[in-house]
PDB file of C-alpha atoms in Angstrom:
ATOM      1  CA  MET D   1       0.000   0.000   0.000  1.00  0.00           C
ATOM      2  CA  HIS D   2       1.674   3.231  -1.152  1.00  0.00           C
ATOM      3  CA  HIS D   3       0.231   6.718  -0.822  1.00  0.00           C
ATOM      4  CA  GLN D   4       1.383  10.268  -1.517  1.00  0.00           C
ATOM      5  CA  GLY D   5       3.640  10.572   1.516  1.00  0.00           C
ATOM      6  CA  PRO D   6       4.392   9.260   4.992  1.00  0.00           C
ATOM      7  CA  GLN D   7       1.401  10.977   6.624  1.00  0.00           C
ATOM      8  CA  ASN D   8      -1.033   9.690   3.988  1.00  0.00           C
ATOM      9  CA  ASN D   9       0.454   6.220   4.335  1.00  0.00           C
ATOM     10  CA  LEU D  10       0.384   6.254   8.130  1.00  0.00           C
ATOM     11  CA  GLN D  11      -3.229   7.394   8.298  1.00  0.00           C
ATOM     12  CA  ALA D  12      -4.430   4.942   5.626  1.00  0.00           C
ATOM     13  CA  GLN D  13      -2.638   2.039   7.278  1.00  0.00           C
ATOM     14  CA  LYS D  14      -4.791   2.528  10.396  1.00  0.00           C
ATOM     15  CA  PHE D  15      -7.719   1.130   8.420  1.00  0.00           C
ATOM     16  CA  HIS D  16      -5.851  -1.387   6.252  1.00  0.00           C
ATOM     17  CA  GLU D  17      -7.181  -4.963   6.239  1.00  0.00           C
ATOM     18  CA  VAL D  18     -10.353  -3.949   8.111  1.00  0.00           C
ATOM     19  CA  ASP D  19     -13.306  -5.670   6.452  1.00  0.00           C
ATOM     20  CA  SER D  20     -15.676  -2.725   6.210  1.00  0.00           C
ATOM     21  CA  PRO D  21     -16.870  -0.558   3.330  1.00  0.00           C
ATOM     22  CA  LEU D  22     -16.488   2.479   5.603  1.00  0.00           C
ATOM     23  CA  ALA D  23     -12.826   1.610   6.283  1.00  0.00           C
ATOM     24  CA  LYS D  24     -12.193   1.236   2.554  1.00  0.00           C
ATOM     25  CA  ASP D  25     -13.898   4.590   1.908  1.00  0.00           C
ATOM     26  CA  CYS D  26     -11.723   6.192   4.580  1.00  0.00           C
ATOM     27  CA  ILE D  27      -8.590   4.780   2.914  1.00  0.00           C
ATOM     28  CA  ASP D  28      -9.737   6.207  -0.429  1.00  0.00           C
ATOM     29  CA  GLN D  29     -10.332   9.646   1.136  1.00  0.00           C
ATOM     30  CA  ILE D  30      -6.885   9.594   2.741  1.00  0.00           C
ATOM     31  CA  LYS D  31      -5.233   8.455  -0.500  1.00  0.00           C
ATOM     32  CA  SER D  32      -6.819  11.363  -2.362  1.00  0.00           C
ATOM     33  CA  ALA D  33      -5.994  13.947   0.332  1.00  0.00           C
ATOM     34  CA  LYS D  34      -4.156  16.865  -1.212  1.00  0.00           C
ATOM     35  CA  SER D  35      -1.872  17.492   1.763  1.00  0.00           C
ATOM     36  CA  PRO D  36      -0.410  15.653   4.739  1.00  0.00           C
ATOM     37  CA  GLU D  37      -2.523  17.859   7.029  1.00  0.00           C
ATOM     38  CA  GLU D  38      -5.709  16.837   5.242  1.00  0.00           C
ATOM     39  CA  ALA D  39      -4.732  13.146   5.414  1.00  0.00           C
ATOM     40  CA  ALA D  40      -4.039  13.482   9.150  1.00  0.00           C
ATOM     41  CA  ARG D  41      -7.332  15.292   9.737  1.00  0.00           C
ATOM     42  CA  ILE D  42      -9.328  12.582   7.940  1.00  0.00           C
ATOM     43  CA  GLY D  43      -7.492   9.717   9.626  1.00  0.00           C
ATOM     44  CA  ARG D  44      -7.698  11.177  13.127  1.00  0.00           C
ATOM     45  CA  MET D  45     -11.343  12.156  12.726  1.00  0.00           C
ATOM     46  CA  MET D  46     -12.285   8.649  11.601  1.00  0.00           C
ATOM     47  CA  GLN D  47     -10.219   7.108  14.402  1.00  0.00           C
ATOM     48  CA  ARG D  48     -12.103   9.233  16.971  1.00  0.00           C
ATOM     49  CA  GLN D  49     -15.552   8.777  15.432  1.00  0.00           C
ATOM     50  CA  CYS D  50     -15.260   5.076  14.556  1.00  0.00           C
ATOM     51  CA  PRO D  51     -12.547   3.480  16.703  1.00  0.00           C
ATOM     52  CA  ASP D  52     -13.788   0.006  15.733  1.00  0.00           C
ATOM     53  CA  LEU D  53     -12.565   0.688  12.165  1.00  0.00           C
ATOM     54  CA  VAL D  54      -8.939   0.958  13.291  1.00  0.00           C
ATOM     55  CA  ARG D  55      -7.034  -2.267  12.777  1.00  0.00           C
ATOM     56  CA  SER D  56      -6.692  -4.225  16.001  1.00  0.00           C
ATOM     57  CA  ASP D  57      -2.889  -4.377  15.815  1.00  0.00           C
ATOM     58  CA  TRP D  58      -2.410  -0.648  15.154  1.00  0.00           C
ATOM     59  CA  ASP D  59      -0.493   0.168  18.335  1.00  0.00           C
ATOM     60  CA  ALA D  60       1.851  -2.759  17.670  1.00  0.00           C
ATOM     61  CA  VAL D  61       2.569  -1.871  14.015  1.00  0.00           C
ATOM     62  CA  LYS D  62       2.417   1.925  13.736  1.00  0.00           C
ATOM     63  CA  ILE D  63       6.119   2.471  14.415  1.00  0.00           C
ATOM     64  CA  ASN D  64       7.114  -0.014  11.713  1.00  0.00           C
ATOM     65  CA  VAL D  65       4.598   1.558   9.313  1.00  0.00           C
ATOM     66  CA  MET D  66       6.207   4.971   9.852  1.00  0.00           C
ATOM     67  CA  TYR D  67       9.714   3.532   9.532  1.00  0.00           C
ATOM     68  CA  LYS D  68       8.850   1.998   6.140  1.00  0.00           C
ATOM     69  CA  ALA D  69       7.172   5.206   4.948  1.00  0.00           C
ATOM     70  CA  LEU D  70      10.178   7.319   5.927  1.00  0.00           C
ATOM     71  CA  ARG D  71      12.599   4.855   4.378  1.00  0.00           C
ATOM     72  CA  CYS D  72      10.638   5.112   1.135  1.00  0.00           C
ATOM     73  CA  LYS D  73      10.664   8.926   1.359  1.00  0.00           C
ATOM     74  CA  PHE D  74      14.400   9.202   1.956  1.00  0.00           C
ATOM     75  CA  THR D  75      15.326   6.685  -0.727  1.00  0.00           C
ATOM     76  CA  THR D  76      12.943   8.231  -3.262  1.00  0.00           C
ATOM     77  CA  TYR D  77      14.150  11.777  -2.612  1.00  0.00           C
ATOM     78  CA  PRO D  78      17.945  11.742  -2.108  1.00  0.00           C
ATOM     79  CA  HIS D  79      18.015  15.521  -1.598  1.00  0.00           C
ATOM     80  CA  LEU D  80      15.901  15.070   1.554  1.00  0.00           C
ATOM     81  CA  HIS D  81      18.318  12.383   2.686  1.00  0.00           C
ATOM     82  CA  LYS D  82      21.184  14.874   2.281  1.00  0.00           C
ATOM     83  CA  ILE D  83      19.287  17.592   4.134  1.00  0.00           C
ATOM     84  CA  LEU D  84      18.692  15.256   7.060  1.00  0.00           C
ATOM     85  CA  LEU D  85      22.352  14.235   7.059  1.00  0.00           C
ATOM     86  CA  SER D  86      23.310  17.910   7.171  1.00  0.00           C
ATOM     87  CA  THR D  87      21.619  18.233  10.575  1.00  0.00           C
ATOM     88  CA  LYS D  88      24.309  16.102  12.212  1.00  0.00           C
ATOM     89  CA  GLY D  89      24.893  17.355  15.741  1.00  0.00           C
ATOM     90  CA  SER D  90      21.532  19.151  15.949  1.00  0.00           C
ATOM     91  CA  VAL D  91      18.600  18.209  18.146  1.00  0.00           C
ATOM     92  CA  LEU D  92      15.552  17.882  15.915  1.00  0.00           C
ATOM     93  CA  VAL D  93      11.983  18.004  17.184  1.00  0.00           C
ATOM     94  CA  GLU D  94       8.706  17.486  15.334  1.00  0.00           C
ATOM     95  CA  ALA D  95       7.009  20.751  16.313  1.00  0.00           C
ATOM     96  CA  SER D  96       3.570  19.346  16.985  1.00  0.00           C
ATOM     97  CA  PRO D  97       2.066  20.825  20.144  1.00  0.00           C
ATOM     98  CA  HIS D  98      -0.760  18.269  20.206  1.00  0.00           C
ATOM     99  CA  ASP D  99       0.949  15.021  19.216  1.00  0.00           C
ATOM    100  CA  LEU D 100       2.777  13.544  22.181  1.00  0.00           C
ATOM    101  CA  PHE D 101       3.731  10.337  20.390  1.00  0.00           C
ATOM    102  CA  TRP D 102       5.129  11.449  17.019  1.00  0.00           C
ATOM    103  CA  GLY D 103       5.844  15.028  18.068  1.00  0.00           C
ATOM    104  CA  GLY D 104       7.583  16.967  20.779  1.00  0.00           C
ATOM    105  CA  GLY D 105       4.433  18.269  22.423  1.00  0.00           C
ATOM    106  CA  ARG D 106       3.781  21.810  23.552  1.00  0.00           C
ATOM    107  CA  ASP D 107       6.426  21.888  26.294  1.00  0.00           C
ATOM    108  CA  GLY D 108       8.814  19.195  25.091  1.00  0.00           C
ATOM    109  CA  GLU D 109       6.976  16.428  26.930  1.00  0.00           C
ATOM    110  CA  GLY D 110       6.322  14.456  23.722  1.00  0.00           C
ATOM    111  CA  LEU D 111       8.207  11.321  22.692  1.00  0.00           C
ATOM    112  CA  ASN D 112       9.253  12.786  19.306  1.00  0.00           C
ATOM    113  CA  TYR D 113       9.120   9.383  17.595  1.00  0.00           C
ATOM    114  CA  LEU D 114       8.796  10.927  14.125  1.00  0.00           C
ATOM    115  CA  VAL D 115      12.235  12.500  14.302  1.00  0.00           C
ATOM    116  CA  TRP D 116      13.700   9.432  15.974  1.00  0.00           C
ATOM    117  CA  HIS D 117      12.472   7.237  13.127  1.00  0.00           C
ATOM    118  CA  ALA D 118      13.515   9.678  10.422  1.00  0.00           C
ATOM    119  CA  LEU D 119      17.014   9.682  11.856  1.00  0.00           C
ATOM    120  CA  SER D 120      17.131   5.935  12.411  1.00  0.00           C
ATOM    121  CA  THR D 121      16.027   5.422   8.801  1.00  0.00           C
ATOM    122  CA  VAL D 122      19.013   7.404   7.591  1.00  0.00           C
ATOM    123  CA  VAL D 123      21.333   5.955  10.220  1.00  0.00           C
ATOM    124  CA  LYS D 124      20.550   2.402   9.166  1.00  0.00           C
ATOM    125  CA  ASP D 125      21.392   3.380   5.595  1.00  0.00           C
ATOM    126  CA  ASN D 126      24.479   5.382   6.618  1.00  0.00           C
ATOM    127  CA  LEU D 127      26.058   3.803   9.657  1.00  0.00           C
ATOM    128  CA  SER D 128      28.943   6.234   9.379  1.00  0.00           C
ATOM    129  CA  ILE D 129      26.840   9.087  10.777  1.00  0.00           C
ATOM    130  CA  TYR D 130      25.944   6.916  13.758  1.00  0.00           C
ATOM    131  CA  ARG D 131      29.635   6.324  14.435  1.00  0.00           C
ATOM    132  CA  GLY D 132      30.277   9.971  13.589  1.00  0.00           C
ATOM    133  CA  GLY D 133      28.530  11.283  16.654  1.00  0.00           C
ATOM    134  CA  LEU D 134      24.870  12.107  16.098  1.00  0.00           C
ATOM    135  CA  GLY D 135      24.498  11.319  19.788  1.00  0.00           C
ATOM    136  CA  LEU D 136      21.460   9.077  19.375  1.00  0.00           C
ATOM    137  CA  THR D 137      21.067   5.707  20.962  1.00  0.00           C
ATOM    138  CA  PRO D 138      18.097   3.322  20.910  1.00  0.00           C
ATOM    139  CA  ASN D 139      17.380   4.208  24.551  1.00  0.00           C
ATOM    140  CA  ASP D 140      17.307   7.975  24.114  1.00  0.00           C
ATOM    141  CA  ARG D 141      15.050   9.514  21.499  1.00  0.00           C
ATOM    142  CA  SER D 142      15.628  13.085  22.643  1.00  0.00           C
ATOM    143  CA  GLY D 143      18.994  13.539  20.942  1.00  0.00           C
ATOM    144  CA  ARG D 144      20.962  13.484  24.197  1.00  0.00           C
ATOM    145  CA  ASN D 145      23.695  10.965  24.953  1.00  0.00           C
ATOM    146  CA  VAL D 146      22.913   8.442  27.655  1.00  0.00           C
TER     147      VAL D 146
END
């Protein structure tokens, strides 16, 4: 299942393999969303309004879904890969005040998994930056050394 970008893919995957015409309609709406924000709005709205349409294993698979989407993004667009590599030594935060899982949250209380997975996608493809001192370890997603 491939969609316009990581956000479209992530949101559509919430409803993947759910045997319901409404889930399939939701996937189609997300696939045709014209922006990542629109895809997120549709996916989150449907998740809130119809939680039974979300695949039962979503919490277990969402990190891997995002990893695969980001890997596709950074291999499809090498210039984005280079831009991310150029941030070596910087602490990156997904500036989402409302998303405490993928983003940094309003006051930095979020887990910032989006940035962690973007970096780990590149790191796995370029182990030299890991050895070169990005300062990230699997136990610390904030960018600080542990």
